[in-house]
XYZ file of C-alpha atoms in Angstrom:
549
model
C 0.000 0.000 0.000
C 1.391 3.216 -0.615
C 2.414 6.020 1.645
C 0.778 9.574 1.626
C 0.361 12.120 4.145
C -1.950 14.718 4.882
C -2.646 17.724 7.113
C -5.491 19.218 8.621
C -6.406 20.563 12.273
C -5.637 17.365 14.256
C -7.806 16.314 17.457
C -5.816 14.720 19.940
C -8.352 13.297 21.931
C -6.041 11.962 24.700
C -4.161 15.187 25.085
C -7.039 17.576 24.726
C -5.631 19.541 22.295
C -6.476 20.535 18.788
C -3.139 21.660 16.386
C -2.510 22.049 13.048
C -0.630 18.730 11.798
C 1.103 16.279 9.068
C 0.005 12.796 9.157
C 2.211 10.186 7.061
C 0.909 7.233 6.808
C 2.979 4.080 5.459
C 1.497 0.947 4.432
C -1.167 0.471 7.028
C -0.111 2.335 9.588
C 0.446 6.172 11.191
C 4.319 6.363 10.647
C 4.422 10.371 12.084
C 2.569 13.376 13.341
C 4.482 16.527 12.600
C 2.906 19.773 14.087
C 2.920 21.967 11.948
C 1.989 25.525 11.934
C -0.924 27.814 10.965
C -1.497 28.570 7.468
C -3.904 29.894 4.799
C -3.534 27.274 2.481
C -3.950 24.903 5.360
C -7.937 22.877 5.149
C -9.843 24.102 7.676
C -10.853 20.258 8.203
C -10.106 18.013 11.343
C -8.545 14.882 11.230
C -9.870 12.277 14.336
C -10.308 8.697 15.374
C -12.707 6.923 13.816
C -16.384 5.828 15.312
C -16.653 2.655 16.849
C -19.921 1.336 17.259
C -19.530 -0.334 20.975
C -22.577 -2.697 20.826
C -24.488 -3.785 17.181
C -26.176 -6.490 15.643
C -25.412 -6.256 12.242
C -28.396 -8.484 11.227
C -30.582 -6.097 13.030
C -29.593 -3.979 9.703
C -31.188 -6.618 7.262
C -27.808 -6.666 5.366
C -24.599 -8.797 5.244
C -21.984 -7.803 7.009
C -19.931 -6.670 3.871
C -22.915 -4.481 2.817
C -23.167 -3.037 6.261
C -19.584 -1.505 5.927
C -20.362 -0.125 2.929
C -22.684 2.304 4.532
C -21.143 2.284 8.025
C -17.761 4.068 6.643
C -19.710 6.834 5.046
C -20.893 8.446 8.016
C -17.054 7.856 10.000
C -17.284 4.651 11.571
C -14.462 2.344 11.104
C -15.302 -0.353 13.564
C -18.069 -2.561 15.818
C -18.459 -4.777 18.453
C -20.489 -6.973 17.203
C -22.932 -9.643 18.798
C -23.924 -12.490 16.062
C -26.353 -13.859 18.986
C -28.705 -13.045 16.400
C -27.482 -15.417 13.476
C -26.646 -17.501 15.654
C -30.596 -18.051 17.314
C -30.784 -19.560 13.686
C -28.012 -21.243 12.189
C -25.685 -21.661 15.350
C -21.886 -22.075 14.720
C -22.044 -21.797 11.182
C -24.114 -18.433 11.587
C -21.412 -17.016 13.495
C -18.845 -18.884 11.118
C -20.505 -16.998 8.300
C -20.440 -13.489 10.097
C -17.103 -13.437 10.637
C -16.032 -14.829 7.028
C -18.072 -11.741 5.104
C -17.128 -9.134 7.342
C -13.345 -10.430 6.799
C -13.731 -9.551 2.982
C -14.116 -5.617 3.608
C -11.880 -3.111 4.851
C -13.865 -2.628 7.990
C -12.809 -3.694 11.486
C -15.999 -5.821 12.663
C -14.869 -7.284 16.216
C -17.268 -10.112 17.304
C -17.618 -11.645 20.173
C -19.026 -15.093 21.622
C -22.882 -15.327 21.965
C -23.481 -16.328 25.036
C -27.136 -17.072 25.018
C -28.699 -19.097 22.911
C -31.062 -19.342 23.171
C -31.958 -16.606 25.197
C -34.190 -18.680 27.298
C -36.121 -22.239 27.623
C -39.236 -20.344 27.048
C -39.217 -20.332 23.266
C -37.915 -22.165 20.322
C -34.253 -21.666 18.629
C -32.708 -22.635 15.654
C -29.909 -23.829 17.204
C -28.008 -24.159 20.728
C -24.323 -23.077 21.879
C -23.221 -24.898 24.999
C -20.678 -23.839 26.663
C -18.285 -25.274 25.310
C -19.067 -23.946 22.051
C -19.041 -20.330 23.501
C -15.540 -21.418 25.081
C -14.433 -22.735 21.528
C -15.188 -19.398 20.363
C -13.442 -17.286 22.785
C -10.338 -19.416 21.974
C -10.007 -17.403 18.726
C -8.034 -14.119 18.174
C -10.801 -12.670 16.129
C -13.405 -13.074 18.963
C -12.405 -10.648 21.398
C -15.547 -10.645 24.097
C -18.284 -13.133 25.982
C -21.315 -11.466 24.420
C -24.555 -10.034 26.553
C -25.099 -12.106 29.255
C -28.439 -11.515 28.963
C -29.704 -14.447 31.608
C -29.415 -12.335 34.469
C -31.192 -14.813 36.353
C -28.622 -17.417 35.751
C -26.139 -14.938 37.064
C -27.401 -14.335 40.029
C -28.836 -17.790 40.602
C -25.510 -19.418 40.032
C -26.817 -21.776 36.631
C -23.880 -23.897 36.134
C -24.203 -23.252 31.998
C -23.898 -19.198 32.960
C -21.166 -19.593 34.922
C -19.060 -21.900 32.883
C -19.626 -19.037 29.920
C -18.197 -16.375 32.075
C -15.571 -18.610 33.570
C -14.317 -19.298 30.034
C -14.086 -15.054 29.179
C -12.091 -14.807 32.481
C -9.825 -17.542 31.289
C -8.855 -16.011 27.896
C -9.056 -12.626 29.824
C -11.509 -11.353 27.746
C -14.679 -9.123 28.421
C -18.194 -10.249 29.238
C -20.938 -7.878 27.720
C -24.089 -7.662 30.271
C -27.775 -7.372 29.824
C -29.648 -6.486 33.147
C -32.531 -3.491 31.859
C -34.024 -2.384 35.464
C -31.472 -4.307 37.289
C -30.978 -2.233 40.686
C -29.614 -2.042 44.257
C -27.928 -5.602 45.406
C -29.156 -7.550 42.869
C -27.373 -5.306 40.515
C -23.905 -5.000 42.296
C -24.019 -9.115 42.545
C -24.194 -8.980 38.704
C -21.551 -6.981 37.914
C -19.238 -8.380 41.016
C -19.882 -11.960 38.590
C -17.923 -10.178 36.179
C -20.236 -8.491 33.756
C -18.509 -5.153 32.725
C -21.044 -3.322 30.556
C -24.534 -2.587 30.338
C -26.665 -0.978 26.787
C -30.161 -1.685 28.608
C -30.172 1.261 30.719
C -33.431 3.549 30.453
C -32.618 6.083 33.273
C -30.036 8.214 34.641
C -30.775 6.662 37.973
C -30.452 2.770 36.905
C -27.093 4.257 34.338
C -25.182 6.008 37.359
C -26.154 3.508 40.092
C -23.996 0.986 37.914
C -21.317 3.148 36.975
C -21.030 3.230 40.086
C -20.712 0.197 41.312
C -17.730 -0.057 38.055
C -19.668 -1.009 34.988
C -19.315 0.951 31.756
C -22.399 2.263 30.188
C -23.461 2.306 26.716
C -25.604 4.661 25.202
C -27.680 2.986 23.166
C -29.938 4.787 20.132
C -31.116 2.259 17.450
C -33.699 2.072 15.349
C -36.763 1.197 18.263
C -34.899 1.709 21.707
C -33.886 5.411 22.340
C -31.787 6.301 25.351
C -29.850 8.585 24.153
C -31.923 11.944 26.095
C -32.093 9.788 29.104
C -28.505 8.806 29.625
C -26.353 11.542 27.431
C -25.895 14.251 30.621
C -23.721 11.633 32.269
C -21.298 11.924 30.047
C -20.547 15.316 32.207
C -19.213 13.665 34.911
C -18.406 10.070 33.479
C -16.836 10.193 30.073
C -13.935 7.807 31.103
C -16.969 4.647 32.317
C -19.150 5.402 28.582
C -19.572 4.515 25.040
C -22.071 5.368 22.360
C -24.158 2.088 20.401
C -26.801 1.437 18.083
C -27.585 -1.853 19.068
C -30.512 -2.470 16.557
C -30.242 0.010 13.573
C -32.797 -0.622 10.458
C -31.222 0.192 7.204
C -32.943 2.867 6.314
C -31.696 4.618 9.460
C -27.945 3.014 8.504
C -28.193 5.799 5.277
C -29.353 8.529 7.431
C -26.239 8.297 9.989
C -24.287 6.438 12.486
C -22.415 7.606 16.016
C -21.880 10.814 14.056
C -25.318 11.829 14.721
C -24.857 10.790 18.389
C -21.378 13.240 18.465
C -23.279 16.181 17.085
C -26.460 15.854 19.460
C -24.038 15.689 22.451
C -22.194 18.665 21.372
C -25.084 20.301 20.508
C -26.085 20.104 24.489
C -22.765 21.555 24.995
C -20.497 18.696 26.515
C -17.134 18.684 25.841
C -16.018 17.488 23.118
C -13.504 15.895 24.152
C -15.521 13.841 26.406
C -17.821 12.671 23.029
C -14.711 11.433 21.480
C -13.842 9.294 24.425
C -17.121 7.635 24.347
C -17.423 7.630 20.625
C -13.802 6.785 19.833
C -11.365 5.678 22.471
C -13.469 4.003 25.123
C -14.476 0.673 23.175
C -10.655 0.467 21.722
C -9.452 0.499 25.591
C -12.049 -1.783 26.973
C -12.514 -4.537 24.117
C -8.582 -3.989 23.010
C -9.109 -3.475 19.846
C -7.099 -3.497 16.834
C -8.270 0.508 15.763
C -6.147 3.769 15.744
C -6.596 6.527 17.626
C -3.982 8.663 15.661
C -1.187 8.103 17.239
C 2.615 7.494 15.658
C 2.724 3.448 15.031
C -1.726 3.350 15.328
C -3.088 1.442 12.793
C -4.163 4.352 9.977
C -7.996 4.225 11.394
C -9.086 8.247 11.070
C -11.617 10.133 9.556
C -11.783 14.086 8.119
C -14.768 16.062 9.030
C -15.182 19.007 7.632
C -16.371 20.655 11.546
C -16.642 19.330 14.990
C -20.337 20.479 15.132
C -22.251 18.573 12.957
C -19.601 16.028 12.208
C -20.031 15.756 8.281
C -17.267 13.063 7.047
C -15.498 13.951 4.109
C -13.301 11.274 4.706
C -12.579 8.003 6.125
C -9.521 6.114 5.987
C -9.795 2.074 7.373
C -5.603 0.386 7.889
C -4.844 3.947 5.333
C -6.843 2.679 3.032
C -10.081 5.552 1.647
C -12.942 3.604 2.149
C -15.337 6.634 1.891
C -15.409 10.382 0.662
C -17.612 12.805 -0.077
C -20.613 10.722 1.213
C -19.399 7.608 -0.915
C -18.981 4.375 -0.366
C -15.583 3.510 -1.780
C -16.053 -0.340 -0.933
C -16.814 -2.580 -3.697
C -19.253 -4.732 -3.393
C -19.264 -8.544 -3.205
C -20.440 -10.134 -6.541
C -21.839 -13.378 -4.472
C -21.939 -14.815 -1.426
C -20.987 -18.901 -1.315
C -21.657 -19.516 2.464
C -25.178 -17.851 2.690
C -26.819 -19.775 5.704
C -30.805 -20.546 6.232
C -33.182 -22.224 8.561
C -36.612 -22.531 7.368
C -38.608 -25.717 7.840
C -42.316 -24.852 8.633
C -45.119 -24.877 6.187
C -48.291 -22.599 4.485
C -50.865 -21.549 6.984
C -54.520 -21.279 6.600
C -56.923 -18.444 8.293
C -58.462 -21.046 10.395
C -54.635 -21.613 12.367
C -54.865 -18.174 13.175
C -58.359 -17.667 15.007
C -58.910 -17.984 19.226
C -61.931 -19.533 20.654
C -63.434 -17.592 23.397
C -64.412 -20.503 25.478
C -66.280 -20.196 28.516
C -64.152 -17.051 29.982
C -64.950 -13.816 29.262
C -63.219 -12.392 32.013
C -60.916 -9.517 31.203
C -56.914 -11.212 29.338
C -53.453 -9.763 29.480
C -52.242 -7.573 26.629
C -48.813 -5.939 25.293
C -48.611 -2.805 25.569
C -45.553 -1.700 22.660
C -44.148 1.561 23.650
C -42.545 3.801 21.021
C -39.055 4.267 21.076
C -38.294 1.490 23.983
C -38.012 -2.244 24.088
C -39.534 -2.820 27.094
C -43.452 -3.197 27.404
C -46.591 -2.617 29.749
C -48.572 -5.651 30.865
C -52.521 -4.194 30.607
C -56.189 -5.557 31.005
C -58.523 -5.766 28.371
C -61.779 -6.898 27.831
C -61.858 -9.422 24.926
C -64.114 -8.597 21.825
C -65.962 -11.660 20.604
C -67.471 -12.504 17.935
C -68.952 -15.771 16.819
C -67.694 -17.281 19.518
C -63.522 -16.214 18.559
C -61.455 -13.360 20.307
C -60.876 -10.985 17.860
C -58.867 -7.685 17.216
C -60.506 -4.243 18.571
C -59.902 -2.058 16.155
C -61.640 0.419 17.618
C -59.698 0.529 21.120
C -56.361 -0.485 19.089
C -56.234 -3.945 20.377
C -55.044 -6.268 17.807
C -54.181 -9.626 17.320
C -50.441 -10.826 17.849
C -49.062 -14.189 16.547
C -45.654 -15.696 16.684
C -45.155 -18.592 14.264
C -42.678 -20.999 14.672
C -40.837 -21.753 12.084
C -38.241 -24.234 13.039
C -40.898 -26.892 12.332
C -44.689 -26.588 12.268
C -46.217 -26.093 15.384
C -49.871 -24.408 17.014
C -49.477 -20.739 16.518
C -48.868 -18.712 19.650
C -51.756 -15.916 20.080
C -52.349 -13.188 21.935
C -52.853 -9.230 21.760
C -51.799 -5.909 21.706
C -52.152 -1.969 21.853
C -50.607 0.623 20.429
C -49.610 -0.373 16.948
C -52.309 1.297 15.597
C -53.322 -0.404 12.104
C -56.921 -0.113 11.333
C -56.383 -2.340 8.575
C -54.295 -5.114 7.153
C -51.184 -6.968 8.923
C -47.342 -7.217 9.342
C -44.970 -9.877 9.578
C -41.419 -10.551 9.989
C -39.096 -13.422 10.393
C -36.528 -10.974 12.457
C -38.276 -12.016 15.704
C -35.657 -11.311 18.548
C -34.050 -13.539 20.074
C -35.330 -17.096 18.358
C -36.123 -15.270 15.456
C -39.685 -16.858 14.926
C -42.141 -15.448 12.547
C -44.281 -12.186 14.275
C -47.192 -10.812 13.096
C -49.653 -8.384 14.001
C -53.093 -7.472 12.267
C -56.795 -6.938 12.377
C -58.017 -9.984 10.862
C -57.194 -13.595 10.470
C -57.007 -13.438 6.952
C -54.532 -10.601 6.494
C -52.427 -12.391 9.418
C -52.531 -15.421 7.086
C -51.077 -13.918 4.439
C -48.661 -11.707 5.298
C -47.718 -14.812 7.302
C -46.979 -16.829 4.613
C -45.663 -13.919 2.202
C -42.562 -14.381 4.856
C -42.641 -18.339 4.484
C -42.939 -18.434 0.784
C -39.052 -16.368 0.512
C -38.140 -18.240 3.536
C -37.595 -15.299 5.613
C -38.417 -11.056 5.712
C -40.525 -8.504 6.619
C -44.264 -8.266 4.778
C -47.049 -5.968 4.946
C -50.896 -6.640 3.323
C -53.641 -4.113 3.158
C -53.666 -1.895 0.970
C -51.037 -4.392 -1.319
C -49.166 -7.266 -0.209
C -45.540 -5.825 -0.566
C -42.318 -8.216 1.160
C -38.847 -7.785 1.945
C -36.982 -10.900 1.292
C -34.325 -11.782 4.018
C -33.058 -14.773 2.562
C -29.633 -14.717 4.432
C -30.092 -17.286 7.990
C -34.176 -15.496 7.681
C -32.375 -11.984 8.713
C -30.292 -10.401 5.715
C -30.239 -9.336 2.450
C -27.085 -10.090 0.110
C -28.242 -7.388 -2.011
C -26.833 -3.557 -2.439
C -27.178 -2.083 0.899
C -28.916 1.183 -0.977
C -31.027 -0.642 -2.709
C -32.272 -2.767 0.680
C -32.986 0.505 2.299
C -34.987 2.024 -0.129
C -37.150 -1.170 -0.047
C -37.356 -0.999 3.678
C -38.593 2.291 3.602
C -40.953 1.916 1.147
C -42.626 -1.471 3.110
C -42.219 1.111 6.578
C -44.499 3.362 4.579
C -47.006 1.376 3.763
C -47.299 -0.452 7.695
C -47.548 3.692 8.782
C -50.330 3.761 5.962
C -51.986 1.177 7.499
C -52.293 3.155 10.483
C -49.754 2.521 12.356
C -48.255 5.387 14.657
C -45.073 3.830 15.473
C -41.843 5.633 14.562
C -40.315 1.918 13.449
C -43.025 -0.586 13.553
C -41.484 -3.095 12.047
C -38.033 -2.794 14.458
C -41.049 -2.329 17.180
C -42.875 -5.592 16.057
C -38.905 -7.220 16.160
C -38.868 -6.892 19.596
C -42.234 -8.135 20.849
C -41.120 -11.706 21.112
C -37.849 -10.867 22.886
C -38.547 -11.961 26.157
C -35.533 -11.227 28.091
C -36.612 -7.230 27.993
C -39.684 -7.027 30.472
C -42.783 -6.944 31.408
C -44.806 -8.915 28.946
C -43.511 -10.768 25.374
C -45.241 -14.002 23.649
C -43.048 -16.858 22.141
C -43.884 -19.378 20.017
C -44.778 -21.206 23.134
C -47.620 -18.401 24.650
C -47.141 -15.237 26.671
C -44.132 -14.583 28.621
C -44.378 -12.435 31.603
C -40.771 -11.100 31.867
C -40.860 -9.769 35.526
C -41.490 -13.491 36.927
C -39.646 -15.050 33.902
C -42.330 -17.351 33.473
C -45.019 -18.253 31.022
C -48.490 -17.342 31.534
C -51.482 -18.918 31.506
C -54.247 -16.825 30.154
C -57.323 -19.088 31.569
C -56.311 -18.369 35.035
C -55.214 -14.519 34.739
């Protein structure tokens, strides 16, 4: 590769200084940093670290890891800490196997870790299942550099053998173990972290956020595409820029085009912090705690920076991955794959009829459980309702936005888990999608059995992706493990927004209902979820029984 150099206003984020500066770079790496001084021929741009994503699911953006970079480095981010848990719900070791082969094919530093639950819990059906010694087999590799969310905080703090033995494993390669605890307070908090869980992305207060930074956990702050904690969390940084890091966690594509942890470093500037102390969050925290193999421009770094053209709004002009230009001017400079020969499915149910999706009334007419989806968060509200009936079936409300919610298992065929739920909104139609978190089951919501039917089987028929029927029966094809798209990242996003459209025609007030929808299955995130095996009530971690409620 060969060597250039190039000058600009340099920010030295572990100095705290911002100077005028040469950067050569040789081969792949920073070879000096000359001051220089002021001049007006000099660009008025800045030259910084790159954005690390500290906590993503790349399936969660419907695209291939390869495609995913291609948008990522746009917007300044050169690296991610990435969780296949999600891939790996579905296709188990060879999901992860295949993550970490198509993100090696880019000039992008993905960093993946070891998934440490799947599944996520007994209460639901998988795809697959990684023991522990499996998640140990992984953490003996060089390219897995962390024990992924422990998000059984129950088996933490109940001592499950299979829990422990995870963590054990992290702690003998001396690697970091990602945590999961959302709500998680006083003693029952500290004994989670004291097991050796060093970083939480769940947070949805300032209270819950400092409590464990104070007891020594790190804290992400986590804005995706559905869960938004960003307002709640981002004044901390004040006070505790050294113990944070900024994530998406779950980003849609369509949001992937729009930005990345740039948009996070020109809110928090924007509510005048430091910005010093956004860098350290956005750039050097996740390098320091996950040891990463990313620059922070300094002599002998790997060549990892980016050129904005202010430290305001944070608009990339540049970005430069091992000194190689992978972006500029707000284009992808990454080529993309012609093919894919590993792609990875699991798919095994078949076509459903109306009648599978209907619920008898039976002799109870006493007032059920619902979800209650709130926007921008993950977690739910368990509510009363009084069932609407008709010829003898429970049916969706329309009226009081009370609609029916399936999950559809589709490992093998099965009875179709039912229940219902406020505050999606459609007054006509249905959605589906096989990105179901954790198990990644099909998930539907709608206001009839027939329009649950077939946007049902719209998502069986490709073998995986997001539908909507209504006003037209329109589907996103996720071929890739029932969660990605091989295809142009652009091109996915587009279609993604055009299928979001037509769910928000529906009715739908959600700002993501289809990330929203995602999430109403993950039952690891309290207070109430259904699985493919019935309603989940997340405070009691057990499955409930709607006869007796």
């Amino acid at each position: 590769m060969a060597s250039f150099t190039i000058t600009g206003n340099l920010v030295d984020v572990h100095q705290k200084k911002i100077y005028p500066a040469e950067i050569k770079v040789e081969g792949q790496r920073i070879a000096s940093i000359t001051p220089i001084s002021q001049s007006p021929n000099l660009p008025i741009f800045y030259i910084l670290p790159g954005f690390v994503d500290a906590h993503v699911h790349i399936e969660s953006s419907m695209l291939i890891p390869s495609e995913f970079a291609r948008l990522a480095v746009v917007h300044g981010t050169v690296a991610t800490v990435s969780d296949p848990h999600e891939i790996a719900n579905v296709c188990g070791m060879k999901g992860v196997a295949f993550m970490i082969e198509n993100g090696n094919t880019v000039p992008f530093k993905f960093n993946f870790g070891a998934p440490s639950c799947v599944p996520a819990t007994s209460f639901e059906t998988a795809g697959a299942e990684l023991t522990s010694k499996d998640v140990e087999d992984l953490l003996r590799r060089e390219d897995v550099l962390y024990l992924s969310e422990m998000m059984n905080f129950p088996g933490v703090l109940n001592g499950d053998e299979e829990v422990a033995k995870k963590i054990a494993a992290a702690k003998k390669f001396e690697k970091p173990v990602d945590g999961h605890a959302p709500g998680l307070r006083g003693e029952e908090a500290k004994r989670y972290i004291d097991a050796g869980i060093s970083t939480d992305h769940e947070c949805f207060t300032a209270e819950e956020a400092l409590e464990k930074l104070q007891h020594g956990m790190k804290i992400l702050i986590r804005e995706g595409s559905a869960a938004k904690n960003f307002e709640a969390l981002v004044d901390l940084l004040n006070e505790h820029s050294d113990m944070m890091m900024f994530c998406s966690d779950d980003k849609h594509p369509d949001s992937l085009v729009e930005g990345h942890i740039n948009q996070l470093c020109a809110r928090a500037v924007a509510k005048d912090i430091d910005v010093f102390k956004v860098l350290q969050a956005a750039c050097v925290n996740p390098v320091g705690h996950y040891k990463l193999k990313v620059g922070l421009v300094r002599e002998n770094d790997f060549a990892d920076f980016i050129v904005v053209k202010d430290l305001k709004n944070f608009e990339v002009v540049q970005t430069y991955v091992n000194g190689e230009l992978v972006a500029e001017n707000g284009k992808s400079l990454i080529n993309r794959q012609s093919a894919i020969s590993n792609a990875v499915n699991n798919f095994s149910c078949s076509e459903k009829s109306p009648d599978d999706f209907t619920l008898m009334a039976g002799n109870d007419p006493l007032p059920k459980f619902a979800i209650e989806a709130l926007d921008g968060q993950l977690i739910t509200n368990k509510v009363f309702f009084q069932p609407l009936i008709e010829y003898g079936n429970i049916v969706s409300d329309v009226a009081n936005d009370v609609l029916k919610i399936v999950v559809v298992n589709r490992y093998k065929d099965a009875p179709i888990a039912k229940a219902f739920i406020k505050n999606f909104g459609l007054k006509k139609g249905a959605i589906a999608s096989s990105v179901a978190h954790d198990s990644h089951n099909i998930v539907a919501v709608g206001v009839d059995d027939e329009s649950l039917c077939r946007a049902v089987n719209l998502v069986i028929e490709k073998q995986g992706g997001v539908s909507c029927v209504g006003n037209e029966d329109l589907i996103l094809s996720l071929p890739v493990a029932g969660l990605m798209s091989a295809e142009d990242g652009y091109e996915v996003a587009k279609k993604y927004s055009e299928i979001d459209k037509a769910a928000k025609a529906l009715g739908s007030t959600l700002s993501a209902p289809f990330m929203t929808l995602s999430f109403m299955a993950l039952l690891v995130i309290p207070h109430l979820k259904l699985s493919d095996k019935g309603l989940f009530d997340g405070d009691n971690f057990s499955l409930i029984n709607q006869s007796t409620n």
